[in-house]
Amino acid sequence: MPELRDKQLPNFTPAGPEIDIHAISFKDKTREAARQKRLAAELAAGGKNAKQIKAEQRAAERISKQKERRATEIAKGRNPNKKKGKQAKVSTHFFVLLDSLFAVYQSK
């Protein structure tokens, strides 16, 4: 709501970028049809609002895909936070080296 845009409201968290607010439909079918028509006209006209709407939709889609990928990784029993590539090899090699040095130290 534009009248609340500059206000700070307690106990209110705005919708994050993962929610596509333009995909939320009205319960009333006539209002929803009018909204769809207005949105299509705005997108067809181009301009600032159309770019902003498209950017918000792309951001919401990207974030939802990331969440979906993360959920599938967890479902497969993998750790999505695990380091990959060269960093993982270096850290694994470091701990193997550290373990062997510790074994040599204990044998003395």
Coordinates of N, CA and C in Angstrom, one line a residue:
M1 N 0.8 -1.2 0.0 CA 0.0 0.0 0.0 C 0.9 1.2 0.0
P2 N 0.7 2.1 -0.9 CA 1.6 3.3 -1.0 C 1.6 4.2 0.2
E3 N 0.4 4.3 0.9 CA 0.4 5.2 2.0 C 1.2 4.6 3.2
L4 N 1.6 3.4 3.2 CA 2.4 2.8 4.3 C 3.8 2.5 3.8
R5 N 4.2 3.0 2.7 CA 5.5 2.7 2.1 C 6.6 3.3 3.0
D6 N 6.5 4.5 3.5 CA 7.5 5.1 4.3 C 7.4 4.9 5.8
K7 N 6.4 4.2 6.3 CA 6.1 4.0 7.7 C 6.9 2.7 8.2
Q8 N 7.2 2.8 9.5 CA 7.8 1.6 10.1 C 6.8 1.0 11.0
L9 N 6.3 -0.2 10.7 CA 5.3 -0.8 11.5 C 5.9 -1.9 12.4
P10 N 5.5 -2.0 13.7 CA 6.0 -3.0 14.5 C 5.4 -4.4 14.2
N11 N 6.1 -5.4 14.3 CA 5.7 -6.8 14.1 C 5.3 -7.0 12.6
F12 N 5.9 -6.3 11.7 CA 5.6 -6.5 10.3 C 6.9 -6.9 9.5
T13 N 6.8 -8.0 8.8 CA 8.0 -8.3 8.0 C 7.5 -8.4 6.5
P14 N 8.1 -7.6 5.7 CA 7.6 -7.5 4.3 C 8.0 -8.8 3.5
A15 N 7.3 -9.0 2.5 CA 7.5 -10.2 1.6 C 9.0 -10.1 1.1
G16 N 9.7 -11.2 1.2 CA 11.0 -11.2 0.7 C 11.1 -11.4 -0.8
P17 N 12.3 -11.4 -1.4 CA 12.4 -11.5 -2.9 C 12.0 -12.9 -3.4
E18 N 11.9 -13.9 -2.5 CA 11.5 -15.2 -3.0 C 10.0 -15.4 -3.3
I19 N 9.2 -14.4 -2.9 CA 7.8 -14.4 -3.2 C 7.5 -13.5 -4.3
D20 N 6.9 -14.0 -5.4 CA 6.5 -13.2 -6.5 C 5.1 -12.7 -6.2
I21 N 5.1 -11.4 -5.8 CA 3.8 -10.8 -5.4 C 2.9 -10.6 -6.6
H22 N 3.4 -10.6 -7.8 CA 2.5 -10.4 -9.0 C 1.8 -11.7 -9.4
A23 N 2.2 -12.8 -8.7 CA 1.6 -14.1 -9.0 C 0.4 -14.4 -8.1
I24 N 0.2 -13.6 -7.0 CA -0.8 -13.7 -6.1 C -2.1 -13.2 -6.7
S25 N -3.1 -14.1 -6.8 CA -4.4 -13.7 -7.5 C -5.4 -13.3 -6.5
F26 N -6.4 -12.5 -7.0 CA -7.5 -12.1 -6.3 C -8.5 -13.2 -6.2
K27 N -9.3 -13.3 -5.1 CA -10.3 -14.3 -4.9 C -11.4 -14.0 -5.8
D28 N -11.8 -12.8 -6.0 CA -12.8 -12.4 -6.9 C -12.4 -12.5 -8.4
K29 N -13.1 -13.3 -9.2 CA -12.6 -13.6 -10.5 C -12.7 -12.3 -11.4
T30 N -13.6 -11.4 -11.2 CA -13.6 -10.2 -12.1 C -12.5 -9.3 -11.8
R31 N -12.1 -9.1 -10.5 CA -11.0 -8.3 -10.1 C -9.7 -9.0 -10.6
E32 N -9.6 -10.3 -10.6 CA -8.4 -11.0 -11.0 C -8.3 -10.8 -12.5
A33 N -9.3 -10.9 -13.3 CA -9.3 -10.7 -14.7 C -8.8 -9.3 -15.1
A34 N -9.3 -8.3 -14.3 CA -8.9 -6.9 -14.5 C -7.4 -6.7 -14.2
R35 N -7.0 -7.4 -13.1 CA -5.6 -7.3 -12.7 C -4.7 -7.9 -13.8
Q36 N -5.1 -9.1 -14.3 CA -4.3 -9.7 -15.3 C -4.2 -8.8 -16.6
K37 N -5.3 -8.2 -16.9 CA -5.3 -7.3 -18.1 C -4.4 -6.1 -17.9
R38 N -4.5 -5.5 -16.7 CA -3.6 -4.4 -16.3 C -2.2 -4.7 -16.3
L39 N -1.9 -5.9 -15.8 CA -0.5 -6.4 -15.7 C 0.1 -6.7 -17.1
A40 N -0.7 -7.3 -18.0 CA -0.3 -7.5 -19.3 C -0.1 -6.2 -20.1
A41 N -0.9 -5.2 -19.9 CA -0.8 -4.0 -20.6 C 0.5 -3.3 -20.1
E42 N 0.8 -3.4 -18.8 CA 1.9 -2.7 -18.2 C 3.2 -3.4 -18.7
L43 N 3.2 -4.7 -18.8 CA 4.4 -5.4 -19.4 C 4.6 -5.1 -20.9
A44 N 3.5 -5.0 -21.6 CA 3.6 -4.8 -23.0 C 4.1 -3.4 -23.3
A45 N 3.8 -2.4 -22.4 CA 4.2 -1.0 -22.6 C 5.7 -0.9 -22.4
G46 N 6.3 -1.8 -21.7 CA 7.7 -1.7 -21.3 C 7.8 -0.7 -20.2
G47 N 8.8 0.1 -20.2 CA 9.0 1.1 -19.2 C 9.6 0.6 -17.9
K48 N 9.6 1.5 -16.9 CA 10.2 1.3 -15.6 C 9.5 0.2 -14.8
N49 N 8.2 0.3 -14.7 CA 7.4 -0.7 -14.0 C 7.6 -2.1 -14.5
A50 N 7.5 -2.2 -15.9 CA 7.7 -3.5 -16.5 C 9.0 -4.2 -16.2
K51 N 10.1 -3.4 -16.2 CA 11.4 -3.9 -15.9 C 11.5 -4.3 -14.5
Q52 N 10.9 -3.5 -13.6 CA 10.9 -3.9 -12.2 C 10.1 -5.2 -11.9
I53 N 8.9 -5.3 -12.6 CA 8.1 -6.5 -12.4 C 8.9 -7.7 -12.9
K54 N 9.5 -7.6 -14.1 CA 10.2 -8.8 -14.6 C 11.4 -9.1 -13.8
A55 N 12.1 -8.1 -13.2 CA 13.2 -8.4 -12.4 C 12.8 -9.1 -11.1
E56 N 11.7 -8.6 -10.5 CA 11.1 -9.3 -9.3 C 10.7 -10.7 -9.6
Q57 N 10.1 -11.0 -10.7 CA 9.7 -12.3 -11.1 C 10.9 -13.2 -11.3
R58 N 12.0 -12.7 -12.0 CA 13.2 -13.5 -12.2 C 13.9 -13.8 -10.8
A59 N 13.9 -12.8 -9.9 CA 14.5 -13.1 -8.6 C 13.8 -14.1 -7.8
A60 N 12.4 -14.0 -7.9 CA 11.6 -15.0 -7.2 C 11.8 -16.4 -7.7
E61 N 11.9 -16.5 -9.1 CA 12.1 -17.8 -9.7 C 13.5 -18.4 -9.3
R62 N 14.5 -17.5 -9.4 CA 15.9 -17.9 -9.0 C 16.0 -18.5 -7.6
I63 N 15.4 -17.7 -6.7 CA 15.4 -18.1 -5.3 C 14.6 -19.4 -5.0
S64 N 13.5 -19.6 -5.7 CA 12.7 -20.8 -5.5 C 13.5 -22.0 -6.1
K65 N 14.2 -21.8 -7.2 CA 15.0 -22.9 -7.8 C 16.1 -23.3 -6.8
Q66 N 16.8 -22.3 -6.2 CA 17.8 -22.5 -5.2 C 17.3 -23.3 -4.1
K67 N 16.1 -23.0 -3.5 CA 15.5 -23.7 -2.4 C 15.2 -25.1 -2.8
E68 N 14.7 -25.3 -4.1 CA 14.3 -26.6 -4.6 C 15.6 -27.5 -4.7
R69 N 16.6 -26.9 -5.2 CA 17.9 -27.7 -5.4 C 18.4 -28.1 -4.0
R70 N 18.4 -27.1 -3.0 CA 18.8 -27.4 -1.7 C 18.0 -28.5 -1.1
A71 N 16.7 -28.5 -1.3 CA 15.8 -29.5 -0.7 C 16.1 -30.9 -1.3
T72 N 16.4 -30.9 -2.6 CA 16.7 -32.2 -3.2 C 18.0 -32.7 -2.8
E73 N 19.0 -31.8 -2.5 CA 20.3 -32.3 -2.0 C 20.1 -32.9 -0.6
I74 N 19.3 -32.2 0.2 CA 19.1 -32.8 1.6 C 18.3 -34.1 1.5
A75 N 17.4 -34.2 0.6 CA 16.6 -35.4 0.4 C 17.5 -36.6 0.0
K76 N 18.5 -36.3 -0.8 CA 19.4 -37.3 -1.3 C 20.5 -37.7 -0.2
G77 N 20.4 -37.0 0.9 CA 21.4 -37.2 2.0 C 22.7 -36.5 1.9
R78 N 22.7 -35.5 1.1 CA 24.0 -34.7 0.9 C 23.9 -33.5 1.7
N79 N 25.1 -33.0 2.0 CA 25.2 -31.7 2.7 C 25.4 -30.6 1.7
P80 N 24.4 -29.7 1.5 CA 24.5 -28.6 0.6 C 25.5 -27.5 1.0
N81 N 25.9 -27.5 2.2 CA 26.9 -26.5 2.7 C 28.3 -27.0 2.5
K82 N 28.5 -28.2 2.1 CA 29.9 -28.8 1.9 C 30.6 -28.0 0.9
K83 N 31.9 -27.8 1.2 CA 32.8 -27.1 0.2 C 33.1 -28.1 -0.9
K84 N 33.2 -27.5 -2.1 CA 33.4 -28.4 -3.3 C 34.7 -27.9 -4.0
G85 N 35.3 -28.8 -4.8 CA 36.4 -28.4 -5.6 C 37.7 -28.3 -4.9
K86 N 38.6 -27.4 -5.3 CA 39.9 -27.3 -4.8 C 40.0 -27.0 -3.3
Q87 N 39.0 -26.2 -2.7 CA 39.0 -25.9 -1.3 C 38.8 -27.2 -0.5
A88 N 37.9 -28.1 -0.9 CA 37.7 -29.3 -0.2 C 38.9 -30.2 -0.2
K89 N 39.6 -30.3 -1.4 CA 40.8 -31.1 -1.5 C 41.9 -30.6 -0.6
V90 N 42.0 -29.3 -0.5 CA 43.1 -28.7 0.3 C 42.8 -29.0 1.8
S91 N 41.5 -28.8 2.2 CA 41.2 -29.0 3.6 C 41.3 -30.5 4.0
T92 N 40.9 -31.4 3.1 CA 41.1 -32.8 3.4 C 42.5 -33.2 3.4
H93 N 43.3 -32.7 2.5 CA 44.8 -33.0 2.5 C 45.4 -32.5 3.8
F94 N 45.0 -31.3 4.2 CA 45.6 -30.7 5.4 C 45.3 -31.5 6.6
F95 N 44.1 -32.0 6.8 CA 43.7 -32.8 7.9 C 44.4 -34.2 7.9
V96 N 44.7 -34.8 6.7 CA 45.4 -36.0 6.6 C 46.8 -35.8 7.1
L97 N 47.4 -34.7 6.6 CA 48.8 -34.3 7.0 C 48.9 -34.1 8.5
L98 N 47.9 -33.4 9.0 CA 47.9 -33.1 10.4 C 47.8 -34.3 11.2
D99 N 47.0 -35.3 10.8 CA 46.8 -36.5 11.5 C 48.1 -37.3 11.5
S100 N 48.8 -37.4 10.4 CA 50.1 -38.1 10.3 C 51.1 -37.5 11.2
L101 N 51.2 -36.2 11.2 CA 52.1 -35.5 12.1 C 51.8 -35.7 13.6
F102 N 50.6 -35.8 13.9 CA 50.2 -36.1 15.3 C 50.6 -37.5 15.6
A103 N 50.4 -38.4 14.7 CA 50.8 -39.8 15.0 C 52.3 -39.9 15.2
V104 N 53.1 -39.2 14.4 CA 54.6 -39.2 14.6 C 54.9 -38.6 15.9
Y105 N 54.3 -37.5 16.3 CA 54.5 -36.8 17.6 C 54.2 -37.8 18.7
Q106 N 53.2 -38.5 18.6 CA 52.8 -39.4 19.7 C 53.7 -40.6 19.8
S107 N 54.3 -41.0 18.7 CA 55.2 -42.2 18.7 C 56.6 -41.9 19.4
K108 N 56.9 -40.6 19.5 CA 58.2 -40.2 20.1 C 58.2 -40.2 21.6

